[in-house]
């Protein structure tokens, strides 16, 4: 009989191996899913993971998309990971992303059509402030009233979506847009535009910000006392108290940083790839970033790799939608399965599998339960 | 604006319908949390129930078969969560989120062929002349069977949790799993069954949404109902009758808000429709700020993994 035995320390090997194995298993399960949907599984997997980067036909368009999609995912996920490490669950990044974008857009619209260099930096500040402010609601409610930050941050996503709808159809609507919903085109307002820095690379200021955030998070988590406190609060809350960690300060800080980064991601998106505020401006980056953070093992470098991979599934998914008529929701299922496999395989980092009879020997890793697809 | 168009009897009758999905989901989650497990996947289980119930009801042209399918589907996706958290000791918060993300994608995938279809009608129960009574006729005798079943589930849950041996075992497991284990109770088995019950209830709640309350299928149609149900359990301090009161209160807010929109209230639609979420937050703040009571009410082992050593 198989038994789980808790490891004294998490296995380093499995810590690195689980994301890789999880991705491979998701490809297998995803292949089965595509097969059930009546598509050639090998063709679909190749179309999602290989063709966007290496096919002559698509790569010219798809390659720049990789950075465009990975930028916001990485930026948001890095912020979330800091909180997740401390056991502080901000799952409302999607809302902070929306509010950040709205604040930045409003800032740009105030200056429109003045061509001042200060507009873009002010928009960055406004975006960061908007995201931070929206995250401060669950943070302050948590520290003052002990309210569950998971529920509050998530519920605020719905509130943010309503504000977004009100903005696109009401107070931010383009006065020259002949009554159609949506703001002025911010991308075409050159003082506010988040242009590509190198032509056809997909590299814009948001991607630069994402990499700065990765370095910042790495230094914070691995070279700074605060990172130690974050780690301690997540793994041993009682010990953290004795070590002098103020839980309230940590909540304010972690939620604040993640909100700020999500708001920044929203700002770069609205001034760049999205171009303007519309009703469906948000595309789920805030939620996918949760998967990115876990797939990257809450480690800044891991998050870069995970962000690129999930960006690939977005682009490949669009390609598969276009070429194979694969429904767009299939990619969402795919991403969900990835998180399931990752969580399931995590058991191997923390536990050892033992055969009970005869003498205890390490058993080979079993296949995790395959989810119903 | 014309407030006189809002009829209180109709309001109460329709709030009961509006409240039923979150009531079902919340009572299921209450049992799950009483067993010491925090399943944040309610939204995912609800929407999977909504789409499977809808699909089966449309295929068979029988709403009750659809609801049955939703119960099974809800319990099955809950089983994924149970396997992850109970057998593989995965983090409950992350697993619940995964369930919600997966459920939203899965339902969109299954539901894409069902957009714009009208489901078979779920008939109201026939109480004969009782339905024509003034006031009480509409409120008490004017509903479909699910409204009564949901009330029955609340009563049965209260009775089972407080008056039976099985309920005591479940609460013991939730309060302190180590002691419960030492007493010989099967902690993992109890929790898996509780999680499946929660999934079944959430699935049924979702099907009520797509088959009766709306009735149609649109992507992401639960729109946070599952999260409101989670908040409701906190609001109710983990007590079944308070879940009922809370659900009807929220049902009232949702219906009133819709009525105000229809009556042409001067506030834009977007701001009125954010009120259920804002009020949920306010209620959460009020409930959790009275710290002493809350810490007494929450199950002791809530959200902690259990692994029997040896």
XYZ file of C-alpha atoms in Angstrom, chain A residues 13-373:
361
model
C 14.514 18.479 -6.804
C 10.737 18.275 -6.916
C 10.438 21.982 -6.234
C 12.047 22.587 -9.628
C 10.684 19.503 -11.375
C 6.971 19.880 -10.567
C 6.293 22.852 -12.875
C 7.927 21.020 -15.776
C 6.058 17.773 -15.112
C 2.820 19.730 -14.612
C 3.209 21.418 -17.997
C 3.882 18.064 -19.686
C 0.880 16.436 -18.018
C -1.297 19.408 -19.000
C -0.199 18.935 -22.600
C -1.284 15.292 -22.421
C -4.603 16.106 -20.759
C -5.088 19.078 -23.095
C -4.408 16.812 -26.068
C -7.151 14.498 -24.835
C -9.454 17.498 -24.438
C -8.769 18.660 -28.005
C -9.273 15.100 -29.245
C -12.657 14.991 -27.486
C -13.495 18.254 -29.248
C -12.766 16.508 -32.537
C -9.412 18.148 -33.311
C -6.096 16.513 -34.054
C -4.368 16.705 -30.646
C -0.815 16.788 -32.023
C -1.630 19.538 -34.465
C -3.344 21.576 -31.739
C -0.471 21.248 -29.267
C 2.052 22.150 -31.967
C -0.063 25.122 -32.991
C -0.218 26.397 -29.404
C 3.343 25.802 -28.216
C 5.521 25.698 -31.304
C 4.063 27.625 -34.219
C 3.726 31.055 -32.543
C 7.500 31.131 -32.142
C 8.944 29.082 -34.959
C 6.501 28.734 -37.827
C 7.454 30.891 -40.800
C 3.836 31.668 -41.440
C 2.875 33.035 -38.022
C 6.041 33.876 -36.107
C 6.421 37.349 -37.600
C 3.119 38.362 -36.053
C 3.189 36.137 -32.976
C 6.684 36.688 -31.597
C 6.160 40.323 -30.574
C 2.859 39.282 -29.018
C 4.793 37.116 -26.589
C 6.277 40.099 -24.747
C 3.065 42.112 -25.061
C 1.099 39.383 -23.283
C 3.844 38.289 -20.883
C 4.563 41.844 -19.668
C 1.354 42.411 -17.688
C 1.230 38.775 -16.533
C 4.735 38.957 -15.069
C 4.221 42.414 -13.587
C 1.042 41.362 -11.785
C 2.294 37.904 -10.787
C 5.492 39.237 -9.191
C 3.425 41.479 -6.947
C 1.014 38.706 -6.056
C 3.828 36.275 -5.269
C 5.183 38.505 -2.500
C 1.811 38.407 -0.756
C 1.220 34.704 -1.429
C 4.550 33.918 0.236
C 3.357 35.680 3.362
C -0.032 33.955 3.258
C -1.763 37.177 2.235
C -4.160 36.387 -0.579
C -4.836 39.213 -2.963
C -6.993 37.588 -5.619
C -8.497 40.849 -6.833
C -5.612 41.890 -9.088
C -8.051 42.039 -11.980
C -9.896 44.870 -10.220
C -6.697 46.735 -9.333
C -5.614 46.386 -12.955
C -8.882 47.986 -14.123
C -8.740 50.857 -11.642
C -5.089 51.514 -12.473
C -5.970 51.735 -16.157
C -8.934 54.020 -15.450
C -6.863 56.428 -13.317
C -4.107 56.556 -15.940
C -6.606 57.104 -18.749
C -8.294 59.878 -16.790
C -4.924 61.541 -16.252
C -4.232 61.411 -19.995
C -7.664 62.759 -20.859
C -7.209 65.745 -18.531
C -4.127 66.801 -20.484
C -5.523 65.972 -23.913
C -4.501 67.327 -26.411
C -1.488 69.058 -24.805
C 1.826 67.599 -25.993
C 3.809 67.670 -22.740
C 6.479 65.141 -21.835
C 5.175 65.066 -18.253
C 1.920 63.342 -19.279
C 3.347 59.831 -19.543
C 5.176 59.876 -16.165
C 2.056 61.304 -14.533
C 0.022 58.486 -16.023
C 2.442 55.956 -14.563
C 1.972 57.562 -11.160
C -1.799 57.636 -11.578
C -1.935 53.984 -12.629
C 0.210 52.856 -9.722
C -1.801 54.987 -7.332
C -5.135 53.635 -8.625
C -4.085 50.019 -8.232
C -2.585 50.710 -4.823
C -5.725 52.504 -3.648
C -8.002 49.677 -4.784
C -5.817 47.146 -2.951
C -5.774 49.313 0.165
C -9.508 48.696 0.639
C -9.118 44.989 1.496
C -5.839 45.775 3.297
C -7.306 48.387 5.615
C -10.452 46.343 6.209
C -8.229 43.370 7.074
C -6.029 45.275 9.505
C -8.780 47.382 11.092
C -11.694 44.943 11.175
C -10.090 41.556 10.523
C -12.201 41.159 7.381
C -11.222 38.335 5.032
C -9.019 39.890 2.319
C -9.731 37.072 -0.154
C -13.448 37.780 -0.325
C -13.157 41.575 -0.253
C -10.473 41.795 -2.935
C -12.435 39.423 -5.180
C -15.773 41.190 -4.698
C -14.072 44.471 -5.586
C -13.276 43.006 -9.024
C -16.992 43.052 -9.808
C -17.284 46.606 -8.499
C -14.319 47.656 -10.660
C -15.937 46.046 -13.716
C -19.095 48.094 -13.102
C -17.035 51.277 -12.779
C -15.280 50.353 -16.018
C -18.642 49.958 -17.745
C -19.792 53.295 -16.333
C -16.586 54.927 -17.577
C -16.736 53.466 -21.075
C -20.383 54.347 -21.584
C -20.521 57.490 -19.481
C -17.976 59.779 -17.904
C -15.017 58.764 -20.045
C -16.803 58.338 -23.356
C -15.154 59.897 -26.353
C -17.036 63.161 -27.059
C -16.119 62.743 -30.728
C -17.024 59.054 -30.828
C -20.534 59.613 -32.188
C -22.126 58.013 -29.144
C -20.257 54.705 -29.276
C -18.976 53.380 -25.918
C -15.228 53.726 -25.320
C -12.839 56.526 -24.448
C -10.604 58.583 -26.726
C -7.785 56.577 -28.297
C -4.945 57.111 -25.812
C -2.402 55.246 -27.915
C -2.853 57.810 -30.714
C -2.295 60.732 -28.287
C 1.454 60.813 -28.638
C 2.280 62.396 -25.245
C 0.461 59.527 -23.528
C 1.265 56.730 -25.936
C 3.075 53.618 -24.750
C 4.952 52.911 -27.986
C 7.035 49.915 -28.894
C 10.641 50.699 -27.974
C 12.205 48.437 -30.602
C 10.150 47.927 -33.733
C 8.441 44.525 -34.018
C 9.805 43.249 -30.737
C 6.718 43.761 -28.612
C 8.955 45.504 -26.108
C 7.130 48.470 -24.571
C 7.531 50.342 -21.289
C 5.297 47.834 -19.518
C 7.698 45.011 -20.303
C 10.587 47.133 -19.023
C 8.598 47.781 -15.847
C 7.951 44.048 -15.497
C 11.666 43.281 -15.577
C 12.436 46.053 -13.098
C 9.733 44.587 -10.865
C 11.326 41.147 -11.128
C 14.699 42.512 -10.017
C 13.074 44.552 -7.260
C 11.175 41.505 -5.996
C 14.262 39.329 -6.157
C 16.292 41.764 -4.057
C 13.405 42.305 -1.669
C 12.698 38.616 -1.140
C 16.208 37.223 -1.133
C 18.497 40.024 -0.016
C 16.414 42.075 2.367
C 15.145 41.560 5.915
C 11.612 42.200 4.727
C 11.806 39.167 2.449
C 12.767 37.077 5.440
C 9.798 38.460 7.366
C 7.482 37.662 4.451
C 8.785 34.099 4.342
C 8.508 33.711 8.085
C 4.953 35.054 8.260
C 3.900 32.577 5.590
C 5.539 29.508 7.055
C 5.429 30.105 10.808
C 3.077 32.937 11.785
C 3.698 32.447 15.509
C 7.449 32.515 15.124
C 7.067 35.615 12.989
C 5.302 37.384 15.842
C 8.137 36.576 18.209
C 10.625 37.786 15.615
C 8.949 41.167 15.744
C 7.049 41.039 12.459
C 4.062 43.362 12.623
C 1.304 41.462 10.815
C -0.732 44.579 10.025
C 2.229 46.337 8.419
C 2.938 43.255 6.344
C -0.660 43.090 5.096
C -0.607 46.772 4.095
C 2.736 46.362 2.397
C 2.031 43.124 0.501
C -1.398 44.161 -0.708
C -0.069 47.616 -1.499
C 2.823 46.337 -3.629
C 0.671 43.846 -5.531
C -2.050 46.438 -6.119
C 0.492 48.977 -7.280
C 1.994 46.551 -9.783
C -1.418 45.454 -11.080
C -2.360 49.117 -11.500
C 0.858 49.734 -13.430
C 0.081 46.790 -15.692
C -3.317 48.311 -16.385
C -1.736 51.676 -17.161
C 0.742 50.277 -19.699
C -2.008 48.217 -21.290
C -4.471 51.057 -21.799
C -1.794 53.379 -23.182
C -0.360 50.634 -25.390
C -1.814 47.355 -26.688
C -5.412 48.060 -25.622
C -5.258 51.670 -26.897
C -8.381 52.891 -25.103
C -10.877 52.195 -22.333
C -13.666 49.900 -23.501
C -16.307 47.903 -21.639
C -14.356 44.678 -22.106
C -10.942 46.257 -21.550
C -9.916 43.670 -18.959
C -9.053 40.275 -20.382
C -8.434 38.185 -17.294
C -4.711 38.958 -16.822
C -5.343 39.470 -13.114
C -6.633 35.931 -12.722
C -4.166 34.253 -15.075
C -1.395 35.974 -13.103
C -2.400 33.822 -10.120
C -1.547 30.741 -12.187
C 1.683 32.421 -13.312
C 2.687 33.104 -9.720
C 2.131 29.495 -8.665
C 3.697 27.996 -11.780
C 6.743 30.193 -11.149
C 6.930 28.780 -7.612
C 6.433 32.310 -6.225
C 10.007 33.001 -7.286
C 10.720 36.088 -9.443
C 12.838 34.223 -11.991
C 10.370 31.364 -12.141
C 7.592 33.867 -12.729
C 9.378 35.242 -15.798
C 9.456 31.755 -17.324
C 5.885 30.990 -16.264
C 4.677 34.331 -17.610
C 6.256 33.658 -20.995
C 4.702 30.193 -21.085
C 1.196 31.399 -20.276
C 1.579 34.239 -22.743
C 2.362 31.528 -25.268
C -0.863 29.682 -24.433
C -2.788 32.929 -25.011
C -1.201 33.492 -28.428
C -1.252 29.831 -29.401
C -4.843 29.639 -28.241
C -5.791 32.507 -30.547
C -3.938 30.798 -33.361
C -5.703 27.490 -32.700
C -9.000 29.352 -32.568
C -8.254 30.876 -35.960
C -6.754 27.798 -37.652
C -8.602 24.868 -36.063
C -11.757 26.607 -34.963
C -10.902 25.617 -31.405
C -13.173 27.457 -28.937
C -11.412 30.206 -26.998
C -12.647 28.735 -23.718
C -10.553 25.626 -24.355
C -7.460 27.637 -23.454
C -9.045 28.727 -20.191
C -9.700 25.063 -19.374
C -6.131 24.331 -20.336
C -4.830 26.980 -17.923
C -7.111 25.708 -15.171
C -5.854 22.153 -15.644
C -2.283 23.396 -15.433
C -2.955 24.790 -11.976
C -4.651 21.558 -10.898
C -1.688 19.437 -11.975
C 0.720 21.828 -10.327
C -1.117 21.696 -7.005
C -1.476 17.925 -7.234
C 2.223 17.381 -7.916
C 3.235 19.676 -5.081
C 2.652 16.746 -2.782
C 5.926 15.311 -4.070
C 7.863 18.314 -2.766
C 6.508 18.007 0.734
C 5.901 14.301 1.096
C 7.728 11.138 0.300
C 5.848 8.195 -1.157
C 6.478 4.983 0.696
C 5.450 1.433 -0.031
C 4.265 0.054 3.281
C 4.942 -3.632 2.733
C 7.516 -5.173 2.685
C 10.264 -2.877 3.942
C 9.738 0.837 3.215
C 11.252 1.710 -0.149
C 10.799 4.827 -2.197
C 8.143 4.176 -4.773
C 8.170 5.688 -8.237
C 5.988 8.734 -8.634
C 2.400 7.734 -9.354
C 0.325 9.389 -12.020
C -1.819 12.025 -10.356
C -5.540 11.675 -10.671
C -6.562 12.819 -14.132
C -9.241 15.449 -13.972
C -12.464 14.976 -15.819
C -12.352 16.992 -18.998
